[in-house]
């Protein structure tokens, strides 16, 4: 297997310079905080990056380089060892199509990750709130033919039926583009993937395939950069999974994460390590430690959303400390 890199995106609303620019840009675009798209919790850092790096060093030590993508005027975390030999800090100005335009949207940034200078052909992408839960080999992310495994969850729902319609609309737009771009695709798994939502966790890609997909859909993607915040008109990165599967350059996989229902008793017989990934949202945060112990997922996420309090965030930092008590080499 060739080298595999790990890419993180990171921001922190506690950074006064970066946050002042964000708020000024919101005012310039007449934007108010939107629960579905631009709530304040989407920009807050809760020290997750520190613990995610600990999990990466513990469970995927074979990663070649770690790239941290931050805004040009953002200050990296004070605890981070900027001189670490495996760490590369990438500023948005290095990868955006027009560095002069402001950008405060994950969808926009994620569409440009393959443009990171020096990035390996195979790379993993992780938000800072996702974690590695047990020792994983590259084969968890890439099949024997070298193409990435794309994991999907439940059926994709209508934007009218979900709590976050902006996100759902970006999935719908991405599926529509993939459908139009691949016509009568003969790959059966392409149809399966189109009707499902991506699992919210660490994703694997091949740089050359991402760049090819970007080139094919460039006229739909690049106009997005005129609007620097989340929008239902944006293209979600799931487009790259759809397109790779349609072209035979990726593998559809239904993520194993359902731990309730008729067959839950059977799944317990298969632990440890049954679940591919688990994601905990709002009221499910408090169930997280027990679920992690029971299922030992390969990946997991504590998703900070509207309704999470500062007390909740303090509690989850304690959980992270228990899970990953040892400092990583990325910390001062």
Short mmCIF file of C-alpha atoms in Angstrom, two decimals:
data_model
loop_
_atom_site.label_atom_id
_atom_site.label_comp_id
_atom_site.label_asym_id
_atom_site.label_seq_id
_atom_site.Cartn_x
_atom_site.Cartn_y
_atom_site.Cartn_z
CA UNK A 1 0.00 0.00 0.00
CA UNK A 2 1.23 3.46 -0.85
CA UNK A 3 1.64 6.26 1.69
CA UNK A 4 -1.56 7.56 3.29
CA UNK A 5 -1.87 11.08 4.72
CA UNK A 6 -4.39 12.44 7.22
CA UNK A 7 -6.04 15.84 6.72
CA UNK A 8 -7.85 17.88 9.38
CA UNK A 9 -9.77 21.14 9.03
CA UNK A 10 -9.89 23.34 12.11
CA UNK A 11 -11.16 26.68 13.35
CA UNK A 12 -11.79 28.25 16.73
CA UNK A 13 -14.30 31.01 17.39
CA UNK A 14 -12.29 31.91 20.51
CA UNK A 15 -9.58 33.26 18.18
CA UNK A 16 -10.35 37.03 18.36
CA UNK A 17 -8.81 37.99 15.01
CA UNK A 18 -10.39 35.19 12.98
CA UNK A 19 -13.76 35.50 14.72
CA UNK A 20 -13.93 39.26 14.26
CA UNK A 21 -13.44 38.75 10.53
CA UNK A 22 -16.14 36.04 10.49
CA UNK A 23 -18.67 38.28 12.26
CA UNK A 24 -17.87 41.20 9.97
CA UNK A 25 -18.35 38.97 6.93
CA UNK A 26 -21.68 37.72 8.29
CA UNK A 27 -22.78 41.34 8.64
CA UNK A 28 -21.63 42.16 5.11
CA UNK A 29 -23.73 39.28 3.76
CA UNK A 30 -26.71 40.15 6.02
CA UNK A 31 -26.45 36.70 7.58
CA UNK A 32 -27.78 35.77 11.00
CA UNK A 33 -26.91 32.60 12.93
CA UNK A 34 -28.90 29.77 11.39
CA UNK A 35 -29.52 26.56 13.34
CA UNK A 36 -29.51 24.55 10.14
CA UNK A 37 -26.32 25.96 8.68
CA UNK A 38 -24.34 28.58 10.59
CA UNK A 39 -25.00 28.15 14.30
CA UNK A 40 -22.22 29.35 16.59
CA UNK A 41 -21.45 25.80 17.75
CA UNK A 42 -20.14 24.96 14.26
CA UNK A 43 -17.17 27.26 14.83
CA UNK A 44 -16.32 26.45 18.46
CA UNK A 45 -13.29 24.35 19.36
CA UNK A 46 -13.59 22.10 22.37
CA UNK A 47 -10.04 20.74 22.33
CA UNK A 48 -11.26 17.86 20.14
CA UNK A 49 -8.27 18.17 17.81
CA UNK A 50 -5.87 17.39 20.66
CA UNK A 51 -7.68 14.15 21.44
CA UNK A 52 -8.27 13.21 17.82
CA UNK A 53 -4.51 13.44 17.23
CA UNK A 54 -3.97 11.25 20.28
CA UNK A 55 -6.34 8.69 18.82
CA UNK A 56 -4.60 8.86 15.44
CA UNK A 57 -1.18 8.31 16.95
CA UNK A 58 -2.51 5.35 18.96
CA UNK A 59 -4.53 3.61 16.29
CA UNK A 60 -3.30 4.67 12.82
CA UNK A 61 0.45 5.21 13.40
CA UNK A 62 1.11 4.25 9.77
CA UNK A 63 -0.15 7.65 8.58
CA UNK A 64 2.71 9.42 6.78
CA UNK A 65 1.86 13.11 7.29
CA UNK A 66 -0.82 15.06 9.14
CA UNK A 67 -2.04 18.19 7.35
CA UNK A 68 -3.91 20.81 9.39
CA UNK A 69 -5.94 23.25 7.27
CA UNK A 70 -6.63 26.61 8.92
CA UNK A 71 -7.50 30.16 7.85
CA UNK A 72 -4.67 32.48 6.87
CA UNK A 73 -5.19 34.73 9.92
CA UNK A 74 -5.98 31.94 12.39
CA UNK A 75 -3.66 31.12 15.29
CA UNK A 76 -2.99 27.36 15.65
CA UNK A 77 -3.71 25.79 19.06
CA UNK A 78 -1.12 26.84 21.65
CA UNK A 79 -0.46 23.25 22.68
CA UNK A 80 0.35 22.10 19.13
CA UNK A 81 3.98 21.32 18.23
CA UNK A 82 4.37 23.21 14.98
CA UNK A 83 7.86 21.75 14.51
CA UNK A 84 6.60 18.15 14.57
CA UNK A 85 8.19 16.29 11.63
CA UNK A 86 4.87 14.74 10.56
CA UNK A 87 2.79 17.93 10.85
CA UNK A 88 2.15 20.37 7.99
CA UNK A 89 0.03 23.48 8.59
CA UNK A 90 -1.81 24.52 5.42
CA UNK A 91 -3.40 27.96 5.09
CA UNK A 92 -6.58 28.38 3.08
CA UNK A 93 -4.89 30.84 0.78
CA UNK A 94 -2.74 27.98 -0.49
CA UNK A 95 -5.67 25.93 -1.74
CA UNK A 96 -8.69 28.16 -2.43
CA UNK A 97 -9.36 29.16 -6.06
CA UNK A 98 -9.37 32.85 -5.05
CA UNK A 99 -7.58 33.52 -1.73
CA UNK A 100 -8.98 37.07 -1.67
CA UNK A 101 -12.51 35.81 -1.13
CA UNK A 102 -13.52 35.09 2.49
CA UNK A 103 -14.35 31.49 3.38
CA UNK A 104 -16.07 30.20 6.52
CA UNK A 105 -17.73 27.10 5.11
CA UNK A 106 -16.61 23.50 5.52
CA UNK A 107 -18.24 22.46 2.24
CA UNK A 108 -16.13 24.97 0.33
CA UNK A 109 -12.89 23.98 2.04
CA UNK A 110 -13.49 20.25 1.66
CA UNK A 111 -13.88 20.63 -2.10
CA UNK A 112 -10.28 21.88 -2.27
CA UNK A 113 -8.42 19.43 -0.03
CA UNK A 114 -6.88 17.55 -2.96
CA UNK A 115 -5.09 20.80 -3.90
CA UNK A 116 -2.93 20.69 -0.74
CA UNK A 117 0.72 20.89 -1.83
CA UNK A 118 2.64 17.67 -1.15
CA UNK A 119 -0.46 15.63 -0.28
CA UNK A 120 -0.11 11.88 -0.89
CA UNK A 121 -2.19 10.13 -3.56
CA UNK A 122 -4.17 8.42 -0.80
CA UNK A 123 -5.46 10.52 2.06
CA UNK A 124 -7.96 10.42 4.90
CA UNK A 125 -10.10 13.41 5.81
CA UNK A 126 -11.24 13.99 9.37
CA UNK A 127 -13.14 16.75 11.11
CA UNK A 128 -11.58 17.63 14.43
CA UNK A 129 -14.51 16.07 16.30
CA UNK A 130 -13.99 12.58 14.86
CA UNK A 131 -11.80 9.95 16.49
CA UNK A 132 -10.19 6.59 15.84
CA UNK A 133 -11.59 4.06 18.29
CA UNK A 134 -9.37 1.00 17.86
CA UNK A 135 -6.32 -0.13 15.88
CA UNK A 136 -7.16 0.10 12.17
CA UNK A 137 -5.15 -1.08 9.18
CA UNK A 138 -5.15 0.75 5.84
CA UNK A 139 -7.46 -2.03 4.61
CA UNK A 140 -10.23 -0.49 6.74
CA UNK A 141 -10.16 2.47 4.35
CA UNK A 142 -8.85 1.02 1.08
CA UNK A 143 -9.74 -2.23 -0.70
CA UNK A 144 -7.17 -4.62 -2.15
CA UNK A 145 -7.31 -2.85 -5.50
CA UNK A 146 -6.20 0.36 -3.79
CA UNK A 147 -9.49 2.17 -4.26
CA UNK A 148 -11.19 3.78 -1.23
CA UNK A 149 -14.11 2.28 0.67
CA UNK A 150 -16.95 4.79 0.99
CA UNK A 151 -19.27 4.12 3.93
CA UNK A 152 -22.90 5.17 3.89
CA UNK A 153 -25.61 5.21 6.52
CA UNK A 154 -29.39 5.40 6.36
CA UNK A 155 -31.56 6.39 3.43
CA UNK A 156 -31.21 9.99 2.35
CA UNK A 157 -34.25 11.92 3.55
CA UNK A 158 -36.08 14.86 2.06
CA UNK A 159 -34.94 18.30 3.32
CA UNK A 160 -38.52 18.72 4.58
CA UNK A 161 -38.15 15.76 6.96
CA UNK A 162 -34.88 16.53 8.74
CA UNK A 163 -33.64 18.90 11.42
CA UNK A 164 -30.87 20.30 9.22
CA UNK A 165 -32.43 21.00 5.81
CA UNK A 166 -29.42 22.93 4.49
CA UNK A 167 -27.22 19.85 4.87
CA UNK A 168 -29.89 17.64 3.32
CA UNK A 169 -30.18 19.97 0.33
CA UNK A 170 -26.43 19.85 -0.31
CA UNK A 171 -26.64 16.04 -0.36
CA UNK A 172 -29.58 16.22 -2.75
CA UNK A 173 -27.75 18.58 -5.08
CA UNK A 174 -24.62 16.39 -5.04
CA UNK A 175 -26.66 13.27 -5.85
CA UNK A 176 -28.37 15.11 -8.70
CA UNK A 177 -25.04 16.18 -10.19
CA UNK A 178 -23.60 12.67 -9.92
CA UNK A 179 -26.71 11.23 -11.54
CA UNK A 180 -26.60 13.70 -14.43
CA UNK A 181 -22.86 13.26 -14.88
CA UNK A 182 -22.88 9.46 -15.01
CA UNK A 183 -26.06 8.77 -16.98
CA UNK A 184 -26.92 5.09 -17.29
CA UNK A 185 -24.18 3.93 -14.94
CA UNK A 186 -23.70 0.13 -15.08
CA UNK A 187 -22.24 -0.08 -11.55
CA UNK A 188 -25.00 -1.46 -9.25
CA UNK A 189 -23.49 0.07 -6.12
CA UNK A 190 -23.81 3.55 -7.61
CA UNK A 191 -27.61 3.40 -7.32
CA UNK A 192 -27.32 2.09 -3.74
CA UNK A 193 -25.03 4.95 -2.75
CA UNK A 194 -27.21 7.67 -4.34
CA UNK A 195 -30.12 6.97 -2.02
CA UNK A 196 -28.10 6.95 1.17
CA UNK A 197 -26.45 9.57 3.34
CA UNK A 198 -22.70 9.44 3.97
CA UNK A 199 -21.65 8.36 7.43
CA UNK A 200 -20.30 11.31 9.42
CA UNK A 201 -16.75 10.21 10.13
CA UNK A 202 -13.28 9.77 8.65
CA UNK A 203 -13.39 9.38 4.85
CA UNK A 204 -10.78 7.97 2.46
CA UNK A 205 -9.95 9.36 -0.98
CA UNK A 206 -7.55 9.10 -3.91
CA UNK A 207 -6.24 12.53 -4.85
CA UNK A 208 -6.21 11.87 -8.59
CA UNK A 209 -9.87 10.82 -8.54
CA UNK A 210 -10.92 13.84 -6.48
CA UNK A 211 -9.12 16.17 -8.90
CA UNK A 212 -10.76 14.46 -11.87
CA UNK A 213 -14.22 14.80 -10.32
CA UNK A 214 -13.52 18.44 -9.46
CA UNK A 215 -12.54 19.08 -13.08
CA UNK A 216 -15.71 17.41 -14.38
CA UNK A 217 -18.03 19.42 -12.11
CA UNK A 218 -15.95 22.59 -11.87
CA UNK A 219 -18.65 24.83 -13.36
CA UNK A 220 -21.00 23.77 -10.56
CA UNK A 221 -18.44 23.95 -7.75
CA UNK A 222 -16.46 27.15 -8.29
CA UNK A 223 -19.45 29.56 -8.26
CA UNK A 224 -20.03 28.40 -4.67
CA UNK A 225 -17.02 30.43 -3.53
CA UNK A 226 -18.94 33.66 -4.06
CA UNK A 227 -20.87 32.88 -0.87
CA UNK A 228 -18.57 32.17 2.11
CA UNK A 229 -21.03 30.42 4.44
CA UNK A 230 -23.07 27.22 4.29
CA UNK A 231 -25.76 27.28 1.66
CA UNK A 232 -28.27 24.77 0.24
CA UNK A 233 -26.75 25.60 -3.16
CA UNK A 234 -23.36 24.17 -2.20
CA UNK A 235 -21.96 20.81 -3.28
CA UNK A 236 -21.16 18.34 -0.51
CA UNK A 237 -17.97 16.26 -0.67
CA UNK A 238 -20.11 13.12 -1.02
CA UNK A 239 -20.06 13.97 -4.74
CA UNK A 240 -16.52 12.56 -4.87
CA UNK A 241 -17.70 9.27 -3.39
CA UNK A 242 -20.64 9.01 -5.79
CA UNK A 243 -18.46 9.76 -8.79
CA UNK A 244 -15.67 7.37 -7.78
CA UNK A 245 -18.15 4.52 -7.25
CA UNK A 246 -19.81 5.22 -10.61
CA UNK A 247 -16.44 5.04 -12.39
CA UNK A 248 -15.35 1.87 -10.59
CA UNK A 249 -12.74 3.78 -8.56
CA UNK A 250 -14.40 3.31 -5.20
CA UNK A 251 -16.38 0.77 -3.19
CA UNK A 252 -19.81 1.23 -1.63
CA UNK A 253 -20.06 -0.08 1.92
CA UNK A 254 -23.02 0.11 4.28
CA UNK A 255 -21.51 1.28 7.54
CA UNK A 256 -22.04 -1.12 10.41
CA UNK A 257 -23.26 1.10 13.20
CA UNK A 258 -26.81 0.09 14.02
CA UNK A 259 -26.75 -1.19 17.58
CA UNK A 260 -30.48 -1.35 18.24
CA UNK A 261 -33.30 -3.44 16.86
CA UNK A 262 -34.06 -7.08 16.18
CA UNK A 263 -30.52 -8.20 15.42
CA UNK A 264 -28.72 -6.26 18.14
CA UNK A 265 -28.34 -9.38 20.27
CA UNK A 266 -26.56 -11.10 17.38
CA UNK A 267 -24.23 -8.17 16.86
CA UNK A 268 -23.17 -8.32 20.48
CA UNK A 269 -21.80 -11.79 19.84
CA UNK A 270 -19.44 -10.26 17.28
CA UNK A 271 -17.90 -7.66 19.52
CA UNK A 272 -15.37 -6.31 20.17
CA UNK A 273 -15.06 -4.22 17.07
CA UNK A 274 -18.41 -4.79 15.46
CA UNK A 275 -19.28 -1.19 14.66
CA UNK A 276 -17.52 0.64 11.85
CA UNK A 277 -18.52 4.00 13.25
CA UNK A 278 -20.76 5.56 15.88
CA UNK A 279 -21.93 9.16 16.00
CA UNK A 280 -23.38 10.80 19.10
CA UNK A 281 -25.61 13.85 18.73
CA UNK A 282 -27.26 15.99 21.44
CA UNK A 283 -29.02 13.74 23.97
CA UNK A 284 -26.99 10.72 22.85
CA UNK A 285 -23.75 12.26 24.12
CA UNK A 286 -24.29 10.80 27.59
CA UNK A 287 -24.80 7.31 26.15
CA UNK A 288 -21.48 7.55 24.31
CA UNK A 289 -19.06 6.05 26.88
CA UNK A 290 -21.19 2.93 27.38
CA UNK A 291 -21.72 2.48 23.64
CA UNK A 292 -18.00 2.87 22.94
CA UNK A 293 -17.14 0.26 25.56
CA UNK A 294 -19.77 -2.17 24.23
CA UNK A 295 -19.11 -1.87 20.49
CA UNK A 296 -15.51 -0.63 20.20
CA UNK A 297 -16.15 1.16 16.90
CA UNK A 298 -13.35 1.83 14.48
CA UNK A 299 -14.41 5.48 14.31
CA UNK A 300 -16.64 7.70 16.42
CA UNK A 301 -17.81 11.28 16.69
CA UNK A 302 -19.30 13.54 19.37
CA UNK A 303 -21.05 16.10 17.19
CA UNK A 304 -21.39 19.55 18.80
CA UNK A 305 -24.80 20.91 17.83
CA UNK A 306 -27.41 23.39 18.98
CA UNK A 307 -28.58 22.37 22.44
CA UNK A 308 -25.15 21.36 23.73
CA UNK A 309 -24.23 23.40 26.83
CA UNK A 310 -20.84 24.44 28.20
CA UNK A 311 -21.38 21.92 30.98
CA UNK A 312 -21.85 19.20 28.35
CA UNK A 313 -18.63 20.25 26.65
CA UNK A 314 -16.75 20.14 29.94
CA UNK A 315 -18.15 16.67 30.58
CA UNK A 316 -17.11 15.34 27.18
CA UNK A 317 -13.57 16.67 27.65
CA UNK A 318 -13.43 14.43 30.71
CA UNK A 319 -14.56 11.50 28.55
CA UNK A 320 -11.81 12.25 26.01
CA UNK A 321 -9.24 12.39 28.80
CA UNK A 322 -10.30 8.97 30.01
CA UNK A 323 -10.22 7.49 26.50
CA UNK A 324 -6.91 9.07 25.49
CA UNK A 325 -4.98 9.97 28.67
CA UNK A 326 -1.49 9.94 27.17
CA UNK A 327 -0.15 13.00 25.37
CA UNK A 328 0.67 12.52 21.72
CA UNK A 329 3.96 13.60 20.20
CA UNK A 330 2.02 16.45 18.53
CA UNK A 331 1.65 18.20 21.90
CA UNK A 332 4.18 20.50 23.47
#
